[in-house]
PDB file as gemmi writes it, atoms N, CA and C in Angstrom:
CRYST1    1.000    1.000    1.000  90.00  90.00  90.00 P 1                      
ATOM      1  N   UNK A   1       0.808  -1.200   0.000  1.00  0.00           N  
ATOM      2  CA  UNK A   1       0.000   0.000   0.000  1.00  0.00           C  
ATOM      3  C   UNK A   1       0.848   1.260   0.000  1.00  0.00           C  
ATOM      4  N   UNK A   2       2.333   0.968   0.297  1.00  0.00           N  
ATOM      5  CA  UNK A   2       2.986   1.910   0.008  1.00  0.00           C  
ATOM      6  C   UNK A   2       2.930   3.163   1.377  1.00  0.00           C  
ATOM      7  N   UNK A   3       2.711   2.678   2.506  1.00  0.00           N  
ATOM      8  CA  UNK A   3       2.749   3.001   3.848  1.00  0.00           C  
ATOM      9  C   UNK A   3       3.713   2.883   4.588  1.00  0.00           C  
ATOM     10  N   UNK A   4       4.002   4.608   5.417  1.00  0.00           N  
ATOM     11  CA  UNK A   4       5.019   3.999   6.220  1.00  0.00           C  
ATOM     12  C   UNK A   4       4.793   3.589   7.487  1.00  0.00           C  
ATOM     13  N   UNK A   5       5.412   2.093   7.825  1.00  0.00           N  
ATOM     14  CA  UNK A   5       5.191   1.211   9.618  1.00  0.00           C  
ATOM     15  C   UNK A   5       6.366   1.594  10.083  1.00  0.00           C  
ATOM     16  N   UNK A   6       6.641   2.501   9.731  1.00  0.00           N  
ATOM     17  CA  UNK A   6       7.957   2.445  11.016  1.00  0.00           C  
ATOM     18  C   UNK A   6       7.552   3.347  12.236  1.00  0.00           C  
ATOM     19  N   UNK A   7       8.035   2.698  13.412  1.00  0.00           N  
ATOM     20  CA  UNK A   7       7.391   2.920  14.619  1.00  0.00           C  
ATOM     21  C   UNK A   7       7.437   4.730  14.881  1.00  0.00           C  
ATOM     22  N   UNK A   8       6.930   5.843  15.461  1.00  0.00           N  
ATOM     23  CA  UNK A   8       5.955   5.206  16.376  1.00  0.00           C  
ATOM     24  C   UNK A   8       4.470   5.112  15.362  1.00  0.00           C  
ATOM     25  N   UNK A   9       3.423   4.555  15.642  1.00  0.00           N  
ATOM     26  CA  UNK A   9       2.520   4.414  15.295  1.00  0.00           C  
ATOM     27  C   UNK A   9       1.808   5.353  16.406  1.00  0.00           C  
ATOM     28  N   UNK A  10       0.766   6.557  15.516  1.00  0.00           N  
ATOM     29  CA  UNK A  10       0.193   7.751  15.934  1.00  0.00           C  
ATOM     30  C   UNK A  10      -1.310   6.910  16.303  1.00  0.00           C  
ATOM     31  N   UNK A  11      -1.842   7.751  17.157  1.00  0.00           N  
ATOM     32  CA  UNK A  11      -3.195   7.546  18.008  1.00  0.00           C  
ATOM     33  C   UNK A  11      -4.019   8.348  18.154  1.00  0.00           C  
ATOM     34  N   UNK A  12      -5.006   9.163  17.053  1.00  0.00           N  
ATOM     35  CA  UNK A  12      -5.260  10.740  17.824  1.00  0.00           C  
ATOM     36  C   UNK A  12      -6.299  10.412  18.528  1.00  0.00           C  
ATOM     37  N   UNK A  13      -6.890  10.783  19.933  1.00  0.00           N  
ATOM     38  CA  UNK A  13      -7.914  10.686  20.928  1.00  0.00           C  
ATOM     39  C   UNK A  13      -8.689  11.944  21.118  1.00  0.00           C  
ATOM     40  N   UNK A  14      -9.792  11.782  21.141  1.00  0.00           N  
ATOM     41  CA  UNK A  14     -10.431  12.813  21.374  1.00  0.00           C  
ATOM     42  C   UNK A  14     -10.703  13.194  22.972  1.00  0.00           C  
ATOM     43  N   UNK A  15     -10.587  12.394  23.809  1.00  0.00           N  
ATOM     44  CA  UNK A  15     -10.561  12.437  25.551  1.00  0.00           C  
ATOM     45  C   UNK A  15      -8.936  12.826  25.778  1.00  0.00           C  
ATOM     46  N   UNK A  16      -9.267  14.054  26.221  1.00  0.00           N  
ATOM     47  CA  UNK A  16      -8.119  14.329  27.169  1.00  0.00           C  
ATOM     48  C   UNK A  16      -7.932  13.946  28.662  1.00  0.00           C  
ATOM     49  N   UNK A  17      -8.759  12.746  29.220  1.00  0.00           N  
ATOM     50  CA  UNK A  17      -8.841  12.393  30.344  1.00  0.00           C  
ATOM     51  C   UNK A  17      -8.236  10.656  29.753  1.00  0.00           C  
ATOM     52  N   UNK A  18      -8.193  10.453  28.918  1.00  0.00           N  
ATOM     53  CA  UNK A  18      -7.494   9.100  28.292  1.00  0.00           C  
ATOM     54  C   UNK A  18      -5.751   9.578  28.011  1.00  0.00           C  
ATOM     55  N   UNK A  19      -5.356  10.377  26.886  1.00  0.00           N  
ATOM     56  CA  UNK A  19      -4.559  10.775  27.198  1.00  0.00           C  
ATOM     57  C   UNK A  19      -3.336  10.799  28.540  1.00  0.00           C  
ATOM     58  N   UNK A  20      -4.217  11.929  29.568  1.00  0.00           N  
ATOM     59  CA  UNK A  20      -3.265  11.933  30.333  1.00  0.00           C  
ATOM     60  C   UNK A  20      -3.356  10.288  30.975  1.00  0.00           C  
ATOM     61  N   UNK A  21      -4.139   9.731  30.913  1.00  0.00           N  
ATOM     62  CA  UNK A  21      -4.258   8.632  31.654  1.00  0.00           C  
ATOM     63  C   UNK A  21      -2.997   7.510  30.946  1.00  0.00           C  
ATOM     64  N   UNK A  22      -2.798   7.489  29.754  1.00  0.00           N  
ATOM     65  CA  UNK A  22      -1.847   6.868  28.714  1.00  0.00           C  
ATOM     66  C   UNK A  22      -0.379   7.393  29.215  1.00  0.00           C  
ATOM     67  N   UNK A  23       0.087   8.405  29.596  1.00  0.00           N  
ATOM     68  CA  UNK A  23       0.729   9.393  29.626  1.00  0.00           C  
ATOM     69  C   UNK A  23       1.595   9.043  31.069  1.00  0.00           C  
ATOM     70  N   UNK A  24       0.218   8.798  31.975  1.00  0.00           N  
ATOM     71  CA  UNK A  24       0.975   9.033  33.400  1.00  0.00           C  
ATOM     72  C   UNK A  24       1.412   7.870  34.017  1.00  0.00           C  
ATOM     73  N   UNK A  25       2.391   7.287  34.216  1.00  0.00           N  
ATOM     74  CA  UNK A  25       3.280   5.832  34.829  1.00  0.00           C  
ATOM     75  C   UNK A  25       2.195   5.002  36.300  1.00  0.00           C  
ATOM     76  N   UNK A  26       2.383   6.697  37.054  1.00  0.00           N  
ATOM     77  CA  UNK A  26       2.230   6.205  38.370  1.00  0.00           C  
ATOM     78  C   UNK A  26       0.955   5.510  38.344  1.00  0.00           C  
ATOM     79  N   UNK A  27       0.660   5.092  39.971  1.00  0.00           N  
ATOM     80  CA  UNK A  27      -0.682   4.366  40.609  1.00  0.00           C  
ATOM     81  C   UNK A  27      -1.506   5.059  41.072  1.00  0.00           C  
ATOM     82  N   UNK A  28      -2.721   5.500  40.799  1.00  0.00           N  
ATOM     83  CA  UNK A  28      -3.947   6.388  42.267  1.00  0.00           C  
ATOM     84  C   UNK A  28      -4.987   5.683  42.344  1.00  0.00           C  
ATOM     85  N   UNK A  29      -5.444   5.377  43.443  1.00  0.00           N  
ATOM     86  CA  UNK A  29      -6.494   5.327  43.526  1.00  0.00           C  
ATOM     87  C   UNK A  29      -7.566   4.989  43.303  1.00  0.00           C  
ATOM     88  N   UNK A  30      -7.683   5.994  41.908  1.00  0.00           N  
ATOM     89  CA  UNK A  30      -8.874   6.499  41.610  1.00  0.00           C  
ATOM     90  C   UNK A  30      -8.995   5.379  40.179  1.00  0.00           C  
ATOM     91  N   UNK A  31      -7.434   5.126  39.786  1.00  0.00           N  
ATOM     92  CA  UNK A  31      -7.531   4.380  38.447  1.00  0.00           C  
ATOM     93  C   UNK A  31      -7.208   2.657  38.828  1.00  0.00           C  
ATOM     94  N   UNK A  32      -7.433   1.959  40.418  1.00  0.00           N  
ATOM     95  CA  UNK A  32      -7.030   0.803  40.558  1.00  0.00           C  
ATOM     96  C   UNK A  32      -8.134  -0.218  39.914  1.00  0.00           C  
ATOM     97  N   UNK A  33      -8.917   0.293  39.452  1.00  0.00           N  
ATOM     98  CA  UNK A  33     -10.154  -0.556  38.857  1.00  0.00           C  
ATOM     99  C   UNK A  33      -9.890  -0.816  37.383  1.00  0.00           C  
ATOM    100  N   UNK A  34      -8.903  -0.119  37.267  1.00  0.00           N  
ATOM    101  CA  UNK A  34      -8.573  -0.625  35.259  1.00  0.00           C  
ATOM    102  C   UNK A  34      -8.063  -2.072  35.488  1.00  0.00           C  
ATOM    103  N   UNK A  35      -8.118  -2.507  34.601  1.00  0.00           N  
ATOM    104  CA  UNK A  35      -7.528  -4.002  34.650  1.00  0.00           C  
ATOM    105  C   UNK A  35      -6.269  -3.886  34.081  1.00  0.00           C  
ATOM    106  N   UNK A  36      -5.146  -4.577  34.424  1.00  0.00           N  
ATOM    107  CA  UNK A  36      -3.823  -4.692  34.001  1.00  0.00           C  
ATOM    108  C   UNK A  36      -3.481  -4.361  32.310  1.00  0.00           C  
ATOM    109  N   UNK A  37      -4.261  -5.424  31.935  1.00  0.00           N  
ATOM    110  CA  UNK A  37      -4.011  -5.506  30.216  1.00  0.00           C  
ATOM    111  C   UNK A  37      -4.416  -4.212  29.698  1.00  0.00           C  
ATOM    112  N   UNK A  38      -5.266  -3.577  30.340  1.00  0.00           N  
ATOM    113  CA  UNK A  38      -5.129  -1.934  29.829  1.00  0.00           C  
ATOM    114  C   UNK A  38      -3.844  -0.801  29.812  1.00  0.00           C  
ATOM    115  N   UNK A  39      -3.253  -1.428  30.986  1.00  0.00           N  
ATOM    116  CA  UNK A  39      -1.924  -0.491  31.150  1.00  0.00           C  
ATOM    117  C   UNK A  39      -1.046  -0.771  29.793  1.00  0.00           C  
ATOM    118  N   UNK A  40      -1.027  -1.919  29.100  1.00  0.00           N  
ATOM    119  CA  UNK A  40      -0.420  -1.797  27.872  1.00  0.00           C  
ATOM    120  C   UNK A  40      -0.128  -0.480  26.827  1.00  0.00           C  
ATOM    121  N   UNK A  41      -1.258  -0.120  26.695  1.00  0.00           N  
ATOM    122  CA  UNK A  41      -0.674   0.944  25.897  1.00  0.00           C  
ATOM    123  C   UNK A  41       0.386   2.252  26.483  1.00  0.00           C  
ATOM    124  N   UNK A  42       0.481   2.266  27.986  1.00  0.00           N  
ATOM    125  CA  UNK A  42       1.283   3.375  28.666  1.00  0.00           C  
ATOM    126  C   UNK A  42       2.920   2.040  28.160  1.00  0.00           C  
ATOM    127  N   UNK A  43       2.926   1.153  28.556  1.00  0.00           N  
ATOM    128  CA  UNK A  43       4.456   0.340  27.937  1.00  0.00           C  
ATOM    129  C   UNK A  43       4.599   0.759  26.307  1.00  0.00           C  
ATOM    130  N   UNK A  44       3.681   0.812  25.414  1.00  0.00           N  
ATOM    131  CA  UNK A  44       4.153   0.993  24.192  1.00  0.00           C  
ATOM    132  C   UNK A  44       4.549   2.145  24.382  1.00  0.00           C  
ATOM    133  N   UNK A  45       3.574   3.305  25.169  1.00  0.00           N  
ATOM    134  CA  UNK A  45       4.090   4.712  24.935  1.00  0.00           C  
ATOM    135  C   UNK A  45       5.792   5.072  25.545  1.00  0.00           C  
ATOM    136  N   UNK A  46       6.056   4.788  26.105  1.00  0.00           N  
ATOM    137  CA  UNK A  46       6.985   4.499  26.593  1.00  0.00           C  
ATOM    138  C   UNK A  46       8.305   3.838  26.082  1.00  0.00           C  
ATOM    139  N   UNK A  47       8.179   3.104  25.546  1.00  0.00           N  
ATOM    140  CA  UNK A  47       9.029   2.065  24.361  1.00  0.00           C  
ATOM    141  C   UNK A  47       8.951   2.975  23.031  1.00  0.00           C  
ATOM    142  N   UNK A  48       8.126   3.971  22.607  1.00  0.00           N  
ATOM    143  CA  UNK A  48       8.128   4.616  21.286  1.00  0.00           C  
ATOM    144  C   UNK A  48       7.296   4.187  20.478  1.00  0.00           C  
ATOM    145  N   UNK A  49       6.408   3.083  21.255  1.00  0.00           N  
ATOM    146  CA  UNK A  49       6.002   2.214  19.808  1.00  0.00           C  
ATOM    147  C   UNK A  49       4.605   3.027  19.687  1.00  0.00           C  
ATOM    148  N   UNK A  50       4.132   3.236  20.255  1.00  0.00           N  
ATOM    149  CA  UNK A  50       3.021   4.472  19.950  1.00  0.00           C  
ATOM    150  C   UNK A  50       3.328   5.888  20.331  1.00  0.00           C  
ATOM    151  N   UNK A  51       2.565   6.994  19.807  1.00  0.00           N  
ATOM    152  CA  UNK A  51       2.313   8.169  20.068  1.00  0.00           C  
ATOM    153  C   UNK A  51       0.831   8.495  20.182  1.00  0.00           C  
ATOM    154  N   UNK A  52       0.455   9.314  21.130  1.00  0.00           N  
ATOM    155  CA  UNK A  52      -0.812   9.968  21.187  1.00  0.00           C  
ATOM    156  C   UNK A  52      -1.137  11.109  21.395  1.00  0.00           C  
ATOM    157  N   UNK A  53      -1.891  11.442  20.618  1.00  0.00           N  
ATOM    158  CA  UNK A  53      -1.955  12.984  20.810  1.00  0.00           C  
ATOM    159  C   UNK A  53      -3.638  13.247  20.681  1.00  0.00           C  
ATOM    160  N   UNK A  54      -3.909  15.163  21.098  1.00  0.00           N  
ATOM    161  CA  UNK A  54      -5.553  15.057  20.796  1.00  0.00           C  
ATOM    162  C   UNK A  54      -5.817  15.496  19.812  1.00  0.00           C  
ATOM    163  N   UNK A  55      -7.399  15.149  19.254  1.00  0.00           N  
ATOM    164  CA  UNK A  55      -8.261  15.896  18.023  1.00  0.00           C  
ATOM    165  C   UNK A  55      -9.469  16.399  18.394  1.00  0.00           C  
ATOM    166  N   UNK A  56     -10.086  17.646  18.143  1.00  0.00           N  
ATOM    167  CA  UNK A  56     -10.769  18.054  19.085  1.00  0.00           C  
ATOM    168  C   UNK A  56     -12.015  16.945  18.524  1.00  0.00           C  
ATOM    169  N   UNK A  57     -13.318  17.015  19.220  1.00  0.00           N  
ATOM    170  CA  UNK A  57     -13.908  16.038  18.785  1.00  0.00           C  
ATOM    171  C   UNK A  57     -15.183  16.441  17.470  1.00  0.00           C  
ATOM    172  N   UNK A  58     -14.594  17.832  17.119  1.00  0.00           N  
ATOM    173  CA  UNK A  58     -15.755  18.547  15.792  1.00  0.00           C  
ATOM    174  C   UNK A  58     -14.928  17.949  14.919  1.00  0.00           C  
ATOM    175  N   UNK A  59     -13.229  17.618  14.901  1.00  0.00           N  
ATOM    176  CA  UNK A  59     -12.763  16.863  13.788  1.00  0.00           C  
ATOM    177  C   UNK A  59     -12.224  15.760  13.796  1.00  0.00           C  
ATOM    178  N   UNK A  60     -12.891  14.923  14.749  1.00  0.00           N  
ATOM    179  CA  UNK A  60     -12.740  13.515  14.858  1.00  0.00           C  
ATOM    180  C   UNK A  60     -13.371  12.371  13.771  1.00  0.00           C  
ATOM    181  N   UNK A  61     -13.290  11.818  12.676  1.00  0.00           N  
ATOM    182  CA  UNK A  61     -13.664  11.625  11.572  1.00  0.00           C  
ATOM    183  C   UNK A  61     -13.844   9.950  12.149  1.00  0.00           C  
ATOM    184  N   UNK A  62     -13.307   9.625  13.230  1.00  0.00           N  
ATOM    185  CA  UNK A  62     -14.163   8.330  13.217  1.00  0.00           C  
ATOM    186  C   UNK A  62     -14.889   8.052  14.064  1.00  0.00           C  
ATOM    187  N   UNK A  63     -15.851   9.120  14.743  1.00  0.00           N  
ATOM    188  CA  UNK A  63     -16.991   9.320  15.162  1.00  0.00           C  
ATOM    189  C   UNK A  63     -18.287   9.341  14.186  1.00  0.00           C  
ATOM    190  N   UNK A  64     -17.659   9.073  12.739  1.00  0.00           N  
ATOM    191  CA  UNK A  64     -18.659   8.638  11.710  1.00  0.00           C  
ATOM    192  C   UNK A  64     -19.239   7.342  12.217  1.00  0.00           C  
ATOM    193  N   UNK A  65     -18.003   6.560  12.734  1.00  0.00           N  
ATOM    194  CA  UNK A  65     -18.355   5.041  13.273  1.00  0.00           C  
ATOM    195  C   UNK A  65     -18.541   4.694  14.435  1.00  0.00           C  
ATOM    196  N   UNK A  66     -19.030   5.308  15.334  1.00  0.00           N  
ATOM    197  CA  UNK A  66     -19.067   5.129  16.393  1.00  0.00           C  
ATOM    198  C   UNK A  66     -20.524   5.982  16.962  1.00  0.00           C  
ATOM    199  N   UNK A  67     -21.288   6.850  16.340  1.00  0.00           N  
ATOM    200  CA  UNK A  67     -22.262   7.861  16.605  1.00  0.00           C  
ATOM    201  C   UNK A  67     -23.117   7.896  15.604  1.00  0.00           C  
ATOM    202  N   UNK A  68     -24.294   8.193  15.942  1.00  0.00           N  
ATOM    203  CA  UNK A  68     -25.196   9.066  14.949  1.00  0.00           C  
ATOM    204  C   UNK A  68     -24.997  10.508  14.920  1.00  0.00           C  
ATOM    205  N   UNK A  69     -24.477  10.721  13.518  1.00  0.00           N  
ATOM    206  CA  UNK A  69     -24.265  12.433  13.624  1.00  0.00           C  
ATOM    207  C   UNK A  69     -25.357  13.235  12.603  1.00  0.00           C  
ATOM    208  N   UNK A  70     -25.363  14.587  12.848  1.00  0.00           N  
ATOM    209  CA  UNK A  70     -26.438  15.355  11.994  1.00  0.00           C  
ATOM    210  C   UNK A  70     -25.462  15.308  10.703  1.00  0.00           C  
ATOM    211  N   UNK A  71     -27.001  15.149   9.539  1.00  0.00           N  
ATOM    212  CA  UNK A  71     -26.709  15.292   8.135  1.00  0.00           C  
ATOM    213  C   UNK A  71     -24.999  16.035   7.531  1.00  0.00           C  
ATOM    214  N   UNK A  72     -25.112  17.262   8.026  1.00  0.00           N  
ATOM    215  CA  UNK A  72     -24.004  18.303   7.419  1.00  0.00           C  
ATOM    216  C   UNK A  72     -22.410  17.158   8.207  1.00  0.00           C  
ATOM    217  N   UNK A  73     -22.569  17.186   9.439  1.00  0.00           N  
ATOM    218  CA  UNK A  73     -21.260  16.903  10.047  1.00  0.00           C  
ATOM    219  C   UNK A  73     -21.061  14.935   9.411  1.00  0.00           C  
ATOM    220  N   UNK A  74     -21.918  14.055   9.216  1.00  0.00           N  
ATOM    221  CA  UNK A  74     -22.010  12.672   8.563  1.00  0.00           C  
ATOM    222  C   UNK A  74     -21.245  12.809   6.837  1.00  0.00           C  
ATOM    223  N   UNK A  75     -21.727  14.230   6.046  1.00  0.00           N  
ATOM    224  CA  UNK A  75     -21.668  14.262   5.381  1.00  0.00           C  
ATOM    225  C   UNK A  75     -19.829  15.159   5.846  1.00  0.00           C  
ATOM    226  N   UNK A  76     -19.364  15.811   5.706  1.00  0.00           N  
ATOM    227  CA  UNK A  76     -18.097  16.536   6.769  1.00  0.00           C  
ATOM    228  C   UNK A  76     -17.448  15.143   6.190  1.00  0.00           C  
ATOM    229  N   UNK A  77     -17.341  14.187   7.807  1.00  0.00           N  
ATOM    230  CA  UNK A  77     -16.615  13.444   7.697  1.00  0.00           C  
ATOM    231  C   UNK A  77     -16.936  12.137   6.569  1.00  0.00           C  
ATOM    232  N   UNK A  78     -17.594  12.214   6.212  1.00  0.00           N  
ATOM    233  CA  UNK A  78     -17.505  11.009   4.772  1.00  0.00           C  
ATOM    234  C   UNK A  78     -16.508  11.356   3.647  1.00  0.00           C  
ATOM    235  N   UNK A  79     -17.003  12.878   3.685  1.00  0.00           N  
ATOM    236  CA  UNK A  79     -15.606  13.387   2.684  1.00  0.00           C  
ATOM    237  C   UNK A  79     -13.987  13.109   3.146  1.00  0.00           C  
ATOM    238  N   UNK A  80     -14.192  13.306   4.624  1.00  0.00           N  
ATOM    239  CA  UNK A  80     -12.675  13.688   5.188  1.00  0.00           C  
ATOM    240  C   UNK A  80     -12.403  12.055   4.980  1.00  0.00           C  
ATOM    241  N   UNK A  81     -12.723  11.189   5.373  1.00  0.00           N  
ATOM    242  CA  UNK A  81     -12.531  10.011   4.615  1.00  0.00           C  
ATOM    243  C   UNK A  81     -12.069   9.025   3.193  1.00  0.00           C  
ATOM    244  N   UNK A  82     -12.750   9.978   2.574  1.00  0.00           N  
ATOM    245  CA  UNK A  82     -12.219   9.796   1.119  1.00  0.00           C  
ATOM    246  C   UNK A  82     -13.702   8.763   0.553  1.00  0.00           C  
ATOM    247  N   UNK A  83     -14.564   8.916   1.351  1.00  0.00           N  
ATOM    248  CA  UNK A  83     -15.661   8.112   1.048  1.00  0.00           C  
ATOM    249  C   UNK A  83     -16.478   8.459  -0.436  1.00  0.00           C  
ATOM    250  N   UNK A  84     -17.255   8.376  -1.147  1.00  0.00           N  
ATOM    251  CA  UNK A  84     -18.545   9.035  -1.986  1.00  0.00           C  
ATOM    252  C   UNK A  84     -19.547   7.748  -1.906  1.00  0.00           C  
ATOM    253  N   UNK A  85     -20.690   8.672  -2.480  1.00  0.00           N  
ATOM    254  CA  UNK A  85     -21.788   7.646  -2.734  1.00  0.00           C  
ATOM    255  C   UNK A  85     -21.734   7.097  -4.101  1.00  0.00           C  
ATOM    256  N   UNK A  86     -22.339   5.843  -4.301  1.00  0.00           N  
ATOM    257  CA  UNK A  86     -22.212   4.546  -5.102  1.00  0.00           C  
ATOM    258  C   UNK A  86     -23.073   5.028  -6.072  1.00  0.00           C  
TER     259      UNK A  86                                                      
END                                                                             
């Protein structure tokens, strides 16, 4: 496909409460209820093998797949996609 894999592999998130959560090493509290296998992605971040960063969520384009959005913004991101109709 003519893509480049060389590490890091980008992540954009629209939660800035995920983020810092990806971000921050330590233990609280407040986050002992995640389950282990979630902390994975803070080891990739860490190792280089991912990056994450934010998108605000008016240009989050794969909230096409995940939401029902109004006409104008469905239609928005179908383009930003590279989508058309058949």
């Amino acid at each position: 496909l003519g893509l480049d894999t060389s590490p890091p592999t980008h992540i954009s998130v629209d939660n800035m409460g995920t983020i810092a959560f990806a971000h921050n090493s330590g233990f609280h509290a407040r986050s002992k209820h995640i389950d282990i296998r979630y902390h994975f992605i803070r080891d990739t971040i860490t190792s280089h093998e991912v990056s994450v960063s934010h998108v605000p969520t008016n240009e989050n384009a794969a909230d096409i797949l995940t939401k029902g959005l109004a006409r104008n913004k469905h239609e928005h991101f179908i383009e930003a996609l590279g989508m058309y109709r058949a």
